[in-house]
Short mmCIF file of C-alpha atoms in Angstrom, two decimals:
data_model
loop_
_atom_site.label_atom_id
_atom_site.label_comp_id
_atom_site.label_asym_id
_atom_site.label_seq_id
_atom_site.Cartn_x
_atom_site.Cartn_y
_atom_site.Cartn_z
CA UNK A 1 -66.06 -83.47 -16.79
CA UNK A 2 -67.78 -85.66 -19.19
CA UNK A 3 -69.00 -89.27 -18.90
CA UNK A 4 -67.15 -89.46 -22.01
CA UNK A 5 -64.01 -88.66 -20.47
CA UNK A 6 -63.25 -92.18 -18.95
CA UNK A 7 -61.85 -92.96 -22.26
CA UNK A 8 -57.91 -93.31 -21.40
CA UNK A 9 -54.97 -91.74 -23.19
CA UNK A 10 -53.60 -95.68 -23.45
CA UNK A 11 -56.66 -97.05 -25.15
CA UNK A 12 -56.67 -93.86 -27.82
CA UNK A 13 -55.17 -94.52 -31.80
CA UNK A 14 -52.64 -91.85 -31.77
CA UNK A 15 -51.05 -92.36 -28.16
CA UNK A 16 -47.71 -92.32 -28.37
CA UNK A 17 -47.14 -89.54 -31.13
CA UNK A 18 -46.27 -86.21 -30.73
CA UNK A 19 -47.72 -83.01 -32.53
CA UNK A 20 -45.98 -79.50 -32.46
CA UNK A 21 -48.70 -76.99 -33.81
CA UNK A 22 -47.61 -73.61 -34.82
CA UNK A 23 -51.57 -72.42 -35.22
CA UNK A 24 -53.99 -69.89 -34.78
CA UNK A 25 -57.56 -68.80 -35.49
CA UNK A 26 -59.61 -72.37 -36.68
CA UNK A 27 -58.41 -74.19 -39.48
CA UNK A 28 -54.76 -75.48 -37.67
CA UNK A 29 -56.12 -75.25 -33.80
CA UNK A 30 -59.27 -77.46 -35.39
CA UNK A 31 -56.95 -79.96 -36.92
CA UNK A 32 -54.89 -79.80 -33.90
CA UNK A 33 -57.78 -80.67 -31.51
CA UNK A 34 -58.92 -83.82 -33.32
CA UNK A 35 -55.53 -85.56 -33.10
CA UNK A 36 -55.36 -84.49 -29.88
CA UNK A 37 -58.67 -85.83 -28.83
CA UNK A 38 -57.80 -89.48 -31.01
CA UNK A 39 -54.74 -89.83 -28.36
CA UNK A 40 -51.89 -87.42 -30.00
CA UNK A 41 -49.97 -85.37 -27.23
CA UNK A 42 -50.35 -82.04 -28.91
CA UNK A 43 -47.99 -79.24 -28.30
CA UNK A 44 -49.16 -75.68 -29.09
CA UNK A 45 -46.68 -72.91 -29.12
CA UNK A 46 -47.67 -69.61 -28.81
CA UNK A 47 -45.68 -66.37 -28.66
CA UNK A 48 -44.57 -64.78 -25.30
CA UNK A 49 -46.66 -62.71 -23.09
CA UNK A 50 -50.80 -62.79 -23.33
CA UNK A 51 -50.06 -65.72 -25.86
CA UNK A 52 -52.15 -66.83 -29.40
CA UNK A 53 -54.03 -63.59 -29.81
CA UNK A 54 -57.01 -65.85 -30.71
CA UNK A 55 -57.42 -65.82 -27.22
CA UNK A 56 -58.57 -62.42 -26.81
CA UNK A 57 -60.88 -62.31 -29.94
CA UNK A 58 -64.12 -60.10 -29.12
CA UNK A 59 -67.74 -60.68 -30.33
CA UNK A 60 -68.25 -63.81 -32.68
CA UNK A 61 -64.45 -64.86 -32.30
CA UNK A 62 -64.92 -65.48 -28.82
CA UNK A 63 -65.91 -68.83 -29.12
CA UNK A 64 -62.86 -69.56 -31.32
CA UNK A 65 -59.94 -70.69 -28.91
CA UNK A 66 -62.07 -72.45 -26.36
CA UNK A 67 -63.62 -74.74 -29.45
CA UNK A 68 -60.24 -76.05 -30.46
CA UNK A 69 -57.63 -76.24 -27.96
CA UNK A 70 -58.91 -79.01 -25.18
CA UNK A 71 -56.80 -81.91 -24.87
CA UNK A 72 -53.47 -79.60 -25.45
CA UNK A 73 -49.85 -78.80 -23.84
CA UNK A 74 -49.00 -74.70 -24.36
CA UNK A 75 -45.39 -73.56 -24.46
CA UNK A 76 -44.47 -70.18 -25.14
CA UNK A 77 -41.54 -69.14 -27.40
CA UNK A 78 -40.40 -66.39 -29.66
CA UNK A 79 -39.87 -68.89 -32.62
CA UNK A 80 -38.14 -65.54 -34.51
CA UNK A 81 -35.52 -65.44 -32.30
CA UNK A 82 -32.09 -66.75 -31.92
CA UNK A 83 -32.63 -67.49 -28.11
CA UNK A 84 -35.71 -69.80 -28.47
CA UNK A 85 -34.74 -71.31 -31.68
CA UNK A 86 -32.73 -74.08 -30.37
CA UNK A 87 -35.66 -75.05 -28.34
CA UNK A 88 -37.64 -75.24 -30.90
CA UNK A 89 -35.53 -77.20 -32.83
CA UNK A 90 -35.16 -79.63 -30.24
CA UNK A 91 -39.08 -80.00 -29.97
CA UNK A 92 -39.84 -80.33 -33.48
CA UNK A 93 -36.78 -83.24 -33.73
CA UNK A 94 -38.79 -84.87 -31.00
CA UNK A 95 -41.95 -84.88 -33.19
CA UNK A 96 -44.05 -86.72 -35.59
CA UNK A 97 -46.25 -84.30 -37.30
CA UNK A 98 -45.75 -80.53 -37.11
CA UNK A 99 -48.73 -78.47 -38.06
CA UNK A 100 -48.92 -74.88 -38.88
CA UNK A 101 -51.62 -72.13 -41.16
CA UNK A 102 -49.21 -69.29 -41.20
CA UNK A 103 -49.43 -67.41 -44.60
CA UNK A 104 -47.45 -68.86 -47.51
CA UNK A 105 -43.78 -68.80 -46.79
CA UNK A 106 -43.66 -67.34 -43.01
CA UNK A 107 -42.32 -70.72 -41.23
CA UNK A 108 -39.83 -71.03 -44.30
CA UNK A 109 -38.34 -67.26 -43.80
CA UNK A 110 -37.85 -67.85 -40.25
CA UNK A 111 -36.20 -71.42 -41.37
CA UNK A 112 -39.01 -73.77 -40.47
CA UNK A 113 -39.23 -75.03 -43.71
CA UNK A 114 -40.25 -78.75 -44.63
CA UNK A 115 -36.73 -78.83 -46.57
CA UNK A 116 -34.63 -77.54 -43.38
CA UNK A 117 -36.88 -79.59 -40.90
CA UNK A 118 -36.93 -83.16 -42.77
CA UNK A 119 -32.96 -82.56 -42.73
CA UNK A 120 -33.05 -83.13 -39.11
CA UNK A 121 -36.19 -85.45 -38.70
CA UNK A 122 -36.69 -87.34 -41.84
CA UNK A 123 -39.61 -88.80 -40.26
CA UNK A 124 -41.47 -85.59 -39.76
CA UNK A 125 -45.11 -85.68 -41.40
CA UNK A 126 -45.64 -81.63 -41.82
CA UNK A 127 -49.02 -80.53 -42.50
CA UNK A 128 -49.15 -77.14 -44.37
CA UNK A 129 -52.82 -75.20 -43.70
CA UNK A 130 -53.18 -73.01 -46.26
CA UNK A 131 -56.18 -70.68 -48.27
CA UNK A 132 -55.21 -72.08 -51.16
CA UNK A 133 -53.31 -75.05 -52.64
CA UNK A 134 -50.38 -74.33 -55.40
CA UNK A 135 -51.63 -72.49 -58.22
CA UNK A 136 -52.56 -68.95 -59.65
CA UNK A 137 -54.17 -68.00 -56.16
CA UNK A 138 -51.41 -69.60 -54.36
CA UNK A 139 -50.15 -66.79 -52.73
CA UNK A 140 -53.75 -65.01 -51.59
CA UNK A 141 -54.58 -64.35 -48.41
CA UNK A 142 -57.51 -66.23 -47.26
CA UNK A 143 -60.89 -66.48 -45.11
CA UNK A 144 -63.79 -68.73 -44.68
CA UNK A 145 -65.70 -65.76 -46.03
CA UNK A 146 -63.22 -65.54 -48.89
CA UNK A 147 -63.43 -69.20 -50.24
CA UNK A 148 -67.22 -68.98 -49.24
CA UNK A 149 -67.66 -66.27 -52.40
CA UNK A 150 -65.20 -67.25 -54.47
CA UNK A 151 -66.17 -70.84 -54.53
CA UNK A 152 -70.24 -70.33 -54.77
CA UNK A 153 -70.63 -71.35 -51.22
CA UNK A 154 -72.20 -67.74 -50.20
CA UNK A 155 -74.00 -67.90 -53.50
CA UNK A 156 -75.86 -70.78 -52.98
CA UNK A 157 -76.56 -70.20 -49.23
CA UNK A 158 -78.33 -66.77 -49.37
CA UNK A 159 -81.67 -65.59 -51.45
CA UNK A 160 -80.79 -64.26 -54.77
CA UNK A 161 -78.57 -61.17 -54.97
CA UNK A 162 -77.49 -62.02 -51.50
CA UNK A 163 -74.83 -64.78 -51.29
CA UNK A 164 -74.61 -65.27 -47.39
CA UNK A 165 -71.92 -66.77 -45.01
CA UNK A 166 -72.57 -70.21 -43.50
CA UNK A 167 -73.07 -69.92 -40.19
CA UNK A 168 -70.40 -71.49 -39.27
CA UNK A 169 -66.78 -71.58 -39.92
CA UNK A 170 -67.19 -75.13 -42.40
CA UNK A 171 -64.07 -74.25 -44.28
CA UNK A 172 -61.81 -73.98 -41.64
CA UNK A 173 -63.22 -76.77 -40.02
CA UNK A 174 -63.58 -79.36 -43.01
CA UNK A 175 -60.37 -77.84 -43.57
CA UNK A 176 -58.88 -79.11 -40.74
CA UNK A 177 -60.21 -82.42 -40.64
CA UNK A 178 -59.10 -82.85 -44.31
CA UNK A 179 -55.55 -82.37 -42.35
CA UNK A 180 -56.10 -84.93 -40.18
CA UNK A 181 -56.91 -87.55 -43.09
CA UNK A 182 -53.73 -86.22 -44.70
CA UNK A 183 -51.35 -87.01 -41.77
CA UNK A 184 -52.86 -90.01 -40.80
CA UNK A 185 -52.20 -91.37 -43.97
CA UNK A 186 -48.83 -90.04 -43.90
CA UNK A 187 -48.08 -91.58 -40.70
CA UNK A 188 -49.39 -95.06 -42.20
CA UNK A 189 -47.38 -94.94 -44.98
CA UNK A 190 -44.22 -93.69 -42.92
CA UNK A 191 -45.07 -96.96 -41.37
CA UNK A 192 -43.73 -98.42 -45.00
CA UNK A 193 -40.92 -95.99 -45.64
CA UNK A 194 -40.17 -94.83 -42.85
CA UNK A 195 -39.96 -91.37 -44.23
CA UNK A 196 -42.24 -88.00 -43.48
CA UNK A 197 -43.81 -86.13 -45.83
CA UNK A 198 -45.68 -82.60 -46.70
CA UNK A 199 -49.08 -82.94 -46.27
CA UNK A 200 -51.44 -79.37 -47.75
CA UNK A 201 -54.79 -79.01 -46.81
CA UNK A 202 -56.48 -75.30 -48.38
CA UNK A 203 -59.87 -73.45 -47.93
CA UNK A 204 -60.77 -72.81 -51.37
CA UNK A 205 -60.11 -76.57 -52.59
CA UNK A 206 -62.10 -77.63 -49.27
CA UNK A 207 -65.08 -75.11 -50.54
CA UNK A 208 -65.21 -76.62 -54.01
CA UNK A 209 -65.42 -79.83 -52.63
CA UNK A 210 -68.10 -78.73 -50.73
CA UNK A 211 -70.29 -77.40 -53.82
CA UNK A 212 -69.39 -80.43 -55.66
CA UNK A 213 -73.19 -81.42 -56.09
CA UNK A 214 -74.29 -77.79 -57.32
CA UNK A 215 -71.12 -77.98 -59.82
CA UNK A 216 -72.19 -81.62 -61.39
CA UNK A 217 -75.94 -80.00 -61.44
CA UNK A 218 -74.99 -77.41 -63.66
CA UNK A 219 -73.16 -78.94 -66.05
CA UNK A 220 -75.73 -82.20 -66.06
CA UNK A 221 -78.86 -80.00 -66.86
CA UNK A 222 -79.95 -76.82 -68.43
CA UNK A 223 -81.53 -75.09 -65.59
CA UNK A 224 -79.57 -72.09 -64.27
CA UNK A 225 -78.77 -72.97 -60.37
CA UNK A 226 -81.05 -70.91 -57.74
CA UNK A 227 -79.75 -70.09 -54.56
CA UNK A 228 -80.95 -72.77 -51.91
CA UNK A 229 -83.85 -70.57 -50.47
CA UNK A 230 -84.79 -70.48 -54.17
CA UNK A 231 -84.33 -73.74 -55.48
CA UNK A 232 -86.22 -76.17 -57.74
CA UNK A 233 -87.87 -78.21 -55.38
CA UNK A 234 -87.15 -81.59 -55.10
CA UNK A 235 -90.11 -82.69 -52.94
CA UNK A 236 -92.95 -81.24 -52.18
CA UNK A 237 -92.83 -81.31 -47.97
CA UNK A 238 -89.26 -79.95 -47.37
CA UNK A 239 -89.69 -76.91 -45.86
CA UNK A 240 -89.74 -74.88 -42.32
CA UNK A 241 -93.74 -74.17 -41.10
CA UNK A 242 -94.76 -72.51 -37.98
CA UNK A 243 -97.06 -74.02 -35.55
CA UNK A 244 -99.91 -71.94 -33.47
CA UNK A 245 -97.44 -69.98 -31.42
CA UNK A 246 -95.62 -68.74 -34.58
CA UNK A 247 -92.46 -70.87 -33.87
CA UNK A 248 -90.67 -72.53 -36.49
CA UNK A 249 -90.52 -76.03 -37.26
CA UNK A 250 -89.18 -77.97 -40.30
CA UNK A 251 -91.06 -80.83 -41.65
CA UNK A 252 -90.18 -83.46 -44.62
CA UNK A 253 -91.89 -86.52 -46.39
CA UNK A 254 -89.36 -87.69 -48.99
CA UNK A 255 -91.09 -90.94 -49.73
CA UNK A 256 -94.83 -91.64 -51.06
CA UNK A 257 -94.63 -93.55 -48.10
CA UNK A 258 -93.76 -90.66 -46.10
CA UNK A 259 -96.58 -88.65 -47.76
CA UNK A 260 -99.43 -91.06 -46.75
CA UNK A 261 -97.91 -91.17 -43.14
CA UNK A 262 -97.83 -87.42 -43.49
CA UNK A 263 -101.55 -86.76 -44.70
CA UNK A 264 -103.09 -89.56 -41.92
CA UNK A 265 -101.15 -88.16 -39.19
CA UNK A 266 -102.31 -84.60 -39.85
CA UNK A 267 -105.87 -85.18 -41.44
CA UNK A 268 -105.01 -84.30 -44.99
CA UNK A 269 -107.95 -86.49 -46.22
CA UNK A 270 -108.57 -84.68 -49.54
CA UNK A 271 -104.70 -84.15 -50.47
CA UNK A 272 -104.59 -88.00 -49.57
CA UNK A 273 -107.56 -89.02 -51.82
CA UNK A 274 -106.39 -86.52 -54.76
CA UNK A 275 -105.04 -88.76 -57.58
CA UNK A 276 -103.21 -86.18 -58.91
CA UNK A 277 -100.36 -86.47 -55.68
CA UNK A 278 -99.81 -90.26 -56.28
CA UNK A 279 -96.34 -89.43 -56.84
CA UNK A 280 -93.71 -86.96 -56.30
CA UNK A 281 -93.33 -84.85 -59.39
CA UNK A 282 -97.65 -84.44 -58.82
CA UNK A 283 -96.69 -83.33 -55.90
CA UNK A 284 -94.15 -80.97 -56.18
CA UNK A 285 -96.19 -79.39 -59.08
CA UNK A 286 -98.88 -78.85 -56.71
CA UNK A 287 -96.09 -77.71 -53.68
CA UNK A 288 -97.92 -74.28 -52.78
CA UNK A 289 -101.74 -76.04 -52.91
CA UNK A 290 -99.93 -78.65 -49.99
CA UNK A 291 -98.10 -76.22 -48.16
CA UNK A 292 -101.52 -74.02 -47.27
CA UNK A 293 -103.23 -77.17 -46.54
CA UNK A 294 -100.18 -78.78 -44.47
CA UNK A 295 -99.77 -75.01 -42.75
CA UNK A 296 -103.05 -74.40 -41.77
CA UNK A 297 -103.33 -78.19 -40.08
CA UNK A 298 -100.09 -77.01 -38.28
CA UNK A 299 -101.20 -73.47 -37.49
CA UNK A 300 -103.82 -75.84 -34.89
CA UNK A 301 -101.04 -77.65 -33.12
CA UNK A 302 -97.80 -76.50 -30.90
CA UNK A 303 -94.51 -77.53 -31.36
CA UNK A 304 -94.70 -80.60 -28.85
CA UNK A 305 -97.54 -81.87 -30.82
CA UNK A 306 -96.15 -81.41 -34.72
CA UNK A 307 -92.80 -83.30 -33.27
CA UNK A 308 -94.76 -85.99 -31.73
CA UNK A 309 -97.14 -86.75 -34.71
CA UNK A 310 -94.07 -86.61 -36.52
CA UNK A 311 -91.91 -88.96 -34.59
CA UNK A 312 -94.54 -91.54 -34.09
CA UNK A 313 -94.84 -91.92 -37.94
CA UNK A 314 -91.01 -91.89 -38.92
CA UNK A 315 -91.21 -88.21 -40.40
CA UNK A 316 -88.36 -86.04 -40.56
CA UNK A 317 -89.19 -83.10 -37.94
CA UNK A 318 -86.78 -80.34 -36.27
CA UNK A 319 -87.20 -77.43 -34.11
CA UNK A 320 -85.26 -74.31 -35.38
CA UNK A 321 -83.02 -74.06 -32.33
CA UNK A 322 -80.05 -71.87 -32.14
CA UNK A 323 -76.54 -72.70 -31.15
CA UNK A 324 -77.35 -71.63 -27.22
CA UNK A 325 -80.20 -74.14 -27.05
CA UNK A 326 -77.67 -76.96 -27.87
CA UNK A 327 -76.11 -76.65 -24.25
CA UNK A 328 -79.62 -77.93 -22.39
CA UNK A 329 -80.10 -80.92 -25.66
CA UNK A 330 -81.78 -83.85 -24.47
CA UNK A 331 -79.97 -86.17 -26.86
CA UNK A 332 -76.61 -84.68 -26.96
CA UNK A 333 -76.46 -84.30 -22.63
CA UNK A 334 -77.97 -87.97 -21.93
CA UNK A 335 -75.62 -89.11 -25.04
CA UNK A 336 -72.52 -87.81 -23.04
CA UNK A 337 -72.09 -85.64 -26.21
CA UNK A 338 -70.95 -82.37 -24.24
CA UNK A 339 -68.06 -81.93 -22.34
CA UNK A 340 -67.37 -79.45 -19.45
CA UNK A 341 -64.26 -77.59 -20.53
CA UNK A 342 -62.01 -75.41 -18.00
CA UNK A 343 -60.93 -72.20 -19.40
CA UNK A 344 -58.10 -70.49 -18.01
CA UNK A 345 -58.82 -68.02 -14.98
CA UNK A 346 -59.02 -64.47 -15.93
CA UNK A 347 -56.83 -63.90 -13.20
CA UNK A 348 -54.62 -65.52 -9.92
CA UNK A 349 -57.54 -64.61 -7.68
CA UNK A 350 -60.11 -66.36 -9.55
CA UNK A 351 -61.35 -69.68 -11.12
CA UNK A 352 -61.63 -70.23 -14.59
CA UNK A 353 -65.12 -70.39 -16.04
CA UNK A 354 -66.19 -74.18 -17.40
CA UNK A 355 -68.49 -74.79 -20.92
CA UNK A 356 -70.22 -77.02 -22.22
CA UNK A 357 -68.56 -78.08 -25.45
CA UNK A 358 -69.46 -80.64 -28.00
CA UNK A 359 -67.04 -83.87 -28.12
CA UNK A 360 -66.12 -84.85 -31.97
CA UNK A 361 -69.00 -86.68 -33.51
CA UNK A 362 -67.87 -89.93 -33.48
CA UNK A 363 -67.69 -92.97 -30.88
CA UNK A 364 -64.61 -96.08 -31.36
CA UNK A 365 -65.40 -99.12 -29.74
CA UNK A 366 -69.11 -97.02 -28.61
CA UNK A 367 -66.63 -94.84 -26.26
CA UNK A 368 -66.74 -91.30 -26.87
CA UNK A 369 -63.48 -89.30 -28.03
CA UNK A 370 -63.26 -87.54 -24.36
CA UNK A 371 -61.79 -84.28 -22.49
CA UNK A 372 -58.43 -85.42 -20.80
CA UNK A 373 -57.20 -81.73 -20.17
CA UNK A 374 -58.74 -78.53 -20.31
CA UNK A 375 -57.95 -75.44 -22.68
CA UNK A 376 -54.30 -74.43 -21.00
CA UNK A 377 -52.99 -71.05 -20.22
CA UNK A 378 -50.79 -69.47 -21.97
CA UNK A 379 -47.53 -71.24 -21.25
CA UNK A 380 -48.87 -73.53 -19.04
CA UNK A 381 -46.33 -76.79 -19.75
CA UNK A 382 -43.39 -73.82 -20.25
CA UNK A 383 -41.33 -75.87 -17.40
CA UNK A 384 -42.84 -79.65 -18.30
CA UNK A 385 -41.76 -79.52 -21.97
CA UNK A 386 -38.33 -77.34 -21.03
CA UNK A 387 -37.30 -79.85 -18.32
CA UNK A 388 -37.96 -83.13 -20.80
CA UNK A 389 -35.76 -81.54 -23.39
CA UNK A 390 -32.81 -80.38 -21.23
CA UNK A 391 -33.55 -76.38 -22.29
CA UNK A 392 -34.34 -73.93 -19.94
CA UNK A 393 -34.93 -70.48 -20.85
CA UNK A 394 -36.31 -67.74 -18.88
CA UNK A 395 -39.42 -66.36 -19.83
CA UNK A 396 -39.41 -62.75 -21.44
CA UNK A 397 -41.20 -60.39 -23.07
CA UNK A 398 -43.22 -60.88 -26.02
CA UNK A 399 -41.10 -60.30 -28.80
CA UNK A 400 -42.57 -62.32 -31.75
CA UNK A 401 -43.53 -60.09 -34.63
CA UNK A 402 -46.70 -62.46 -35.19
CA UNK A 403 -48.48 -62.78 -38.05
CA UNK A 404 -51.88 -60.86 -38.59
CA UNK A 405 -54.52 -63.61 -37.02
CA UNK A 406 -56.88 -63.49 -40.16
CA UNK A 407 -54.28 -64.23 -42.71
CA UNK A 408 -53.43 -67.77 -43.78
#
C-alpha cells in the first residue's frame, strides 16, 4: 500500500456522506472514484452473478475497472426487480448523492427517477452522466470516440485526413470530474436549502470545452485550423528530436531567454550570433534551418545527456515514454504518487494480483488523496450494507437485463 495511504477516512472532505453509484464503463465509475478517494463512502451496485461486466472487458478495456473502483463498497442487486427494489430504495433514502451513466431514461423506466427519488429524499443530490446534455442530440448514444469526432477533438489530434482518438479516455474522465464539481456544489448549496438537486454532466459538452482554444482561433483569425501535427508553429523549438540511439525526445525554448540557454548549452554558436533569430517570429520563419542544426547537435548526444543539458538550463525536455514505463517513474514512486491496488482473486484458491495505480493528482494539506480499500469483488459488502439496513435477501441468479456497457 502506498505511503500515501496514511491519510485517514476522518481527516478526508467528504467523510461522512454517502454515494450510491449505479455505473459502468469510465465516465460514472471515474466520478465515483474521486469522491470516494476525497472521503465519500461510495456504494457501487452491480447486477447479480459475475457483476459490472466492465469487469471482464478484454484487450484495451482491461484496464478500465481496476482504474476507477479503489476506495469502494460493492453490493449486488437486480435493481429491475420487485424483490431487490425495496433494498434499493432503502439505500438510496440513506444517501446523499446518487450517481448513475445509464442511457437516457433507463433509471426513470425502472422508477429511479430524480422526480420519484427526491419524493422520498428531498436531500438527494443526483448526478445524471450522460453523452449529451438536453438538446437535438439528447437522446444519442454516446462514446469518447463519438464526442472525439463530432466535437473536432479527433480532428485536431491526428495528421490531416486522419482525425485520431486521444489516447486516452479524456472525455469520460473530464467528464467525470466535471460531476464531481457539480455535486460538490450541490452539496454546498444543500448546505443553504437544504434541498438536493439534478446535477448533468455530458461527453460532447465536456469535448467542446475541451477544443475551446481551437474554436476562439478560428473565429479570431483567417487561417483555416491544421491538425496539431500540422499546425502553424508557434515557436520555433517545440518539437520531438531523436538523440544518437534513434530514441525520441521532446525539446522546447519558449522564451528568447530559453533560446540563448538553448544555443550555449548545445553549441549553436552561429544560430546564436545570427541577427536574424533575435526574436521569435525570426525564428519560427527560419524553424526547419534550426531544427537541422538543433538535430544534428542532438544526433551526438544520448538521451541522459540531452535531459541533463536541458535540466541544468531550465529547458523544457521529456522522454517519449509509454504508459508501462510510468510504473518504474522516478518522480511519481519517490513522490508516493502510485498506489498498490488489490484486485479481486481470480478464484478461492488464489490471491488477487496488486498494481501500481496512479493516486488523483492533487495533495490537501501536502497529504496525498490515498488507497483505503482495494477494488472489491463483486458483492463483496452484500451482508455489511444488508445487515445496516435491516434487509436481507438471498443472493440469486443474475437476472438484470443490463444495459449494453458502451451506451450512455
Amino acid at each position: 500500500m502506498s505511503p500515501a495511504s496514511a491519510v485517514t477516512a476522518e481527516s478526508l472532505p467528504l467523510t461522512g456522506i454517502r454515494v450510491i453509484e449505479f455505473s459502468h464503463m469510465v465516465m460514472g465509475p471515474s466520478c465515483g472514484m474521486i469522491l470516494a478517494d476525497l472521503g465519500a463512502e461510495v456504494i457501487k451496485v452491480e447486477p447479480r452473478g459475475r457483476g459490472d461486466k466492465t469487469r471482464y472487458l478484454p484487450g484495451s478495456g482491461s484496464g478500465l475497472f481496476p482504474a476507477f473502483n479503489r476506495n469502494k463498497k460493492s453490493v449486488q442487486l437486480d435493481i429491475a426487480e420487485a424483490r431487490d427494489r425495496e433494498t434499493a430504495l432503502s439505500l438510496i433514502e440513506s444517501a446523499d448523492v446518487l450517481l448513475e451513466n445509464f442511457r437516457v431514461g433507463k433509471m426513470e423506466s425502472m422508477g429511479y427517477g430524480y422526480e420519484e427519488l427526491s419524493a422520498r429524499n428531498p436531500g438527494l443530490v443526483y448526478c445524471s452522466l450522460k453523452g449529451f446534455l438536453p438538446g437535438p442530440y439528447g437522446r444519442r448514444a454516446a462514446l469518447d470516440e463519438v464526442v472525439q469526432m463530432l466535437g473536432g477533438l479527433a480532428y485536431m489530434t491526428g495528421p490531416p485526413g486522419q482525425p485520431l482518438r486521444a489516447g486516452a479516455s479524456v472525455n469520460d474522465i473530464m467528464g467525470g470530474m466535471f460531476g464531481v464539481i457539480g455535486v460538490l456544489s450541490a452539496l454546498r448549496l444543500r448546505e443553504r436549502t437544504g434541498r438536493g438537486q439534478v446535477v448533468n454532466s455530458a461527453l460532447f459538452e465536456n469535448n467542446a470545452f475541451l477544443v475551446g482554444t481551437h474554436m476562439a482561433q478560428a473565429q479570431l483569425t483567417d487561417e483555416p485550423l491544421r491538425p496539431m501535427p500540422t499546425r502553424m508553429a508557434t515557436w520555433a523549438v517545440y518539437d520531438i528530436f531523436r538523440d544518437r540511439h534513434g530514441s525520441q525526445i521532446f525539446v522546447a525554448a519558449v522564451s528568447d531567454g530559453q533560446w540563448r540557454d538553448l544555443c550555449e548549452e548545445f553549441g549553436l554558436d552561429d544560430l546564436l550570433a545570427d541577427p536574424d533569430l533575435d526574436d521569435n517570429q525570426g525564428r519560427v520563419d527560419q524553424r526547419d534551418r534550426i531544427h537541422r542544426t538543433l538535430q544534428s547537435a542532438l544526433s551526438a548526444l544520448d538521451l541522459d545527456a540531452i535531459e541533463a543539458k536541458c535540466t541544468r538550463r531550465g529547458l523544457p525536455v521529456a522522454r517519449v515514454n509509454t504508459p508501462a514505463d510510468l510504473t518504474a517513474d522516478e518522480h511519481l514512486v519517490v513522490s508516493g504518487a502510485l498506489a498498490s491496488t488489490g484486485l479481486p482473486p481470480p478464484s478461492e484458491a488464489e490471491d488477487g494480483p496488486r498494481i501500481d495505480l496512479p493516486l488523483l493528482p492533487l495533495t490537501l494539506d501536502g497529504r496525498r488523496l490515498g488507497l483505503r480499500s482495494d477494488v472489491p469483488a463483486p458483492g463483496e459488502h452484500n451482508a455489511e450494507l444488508r445487515d445496516h439496513l435491516g434487509v436481507d435477501r438471498p443472493d440469486g441468479p443474475d437476472t438484470t437485463a443490463t444495459d449494453n456497457p458502451e451506451e450512455f
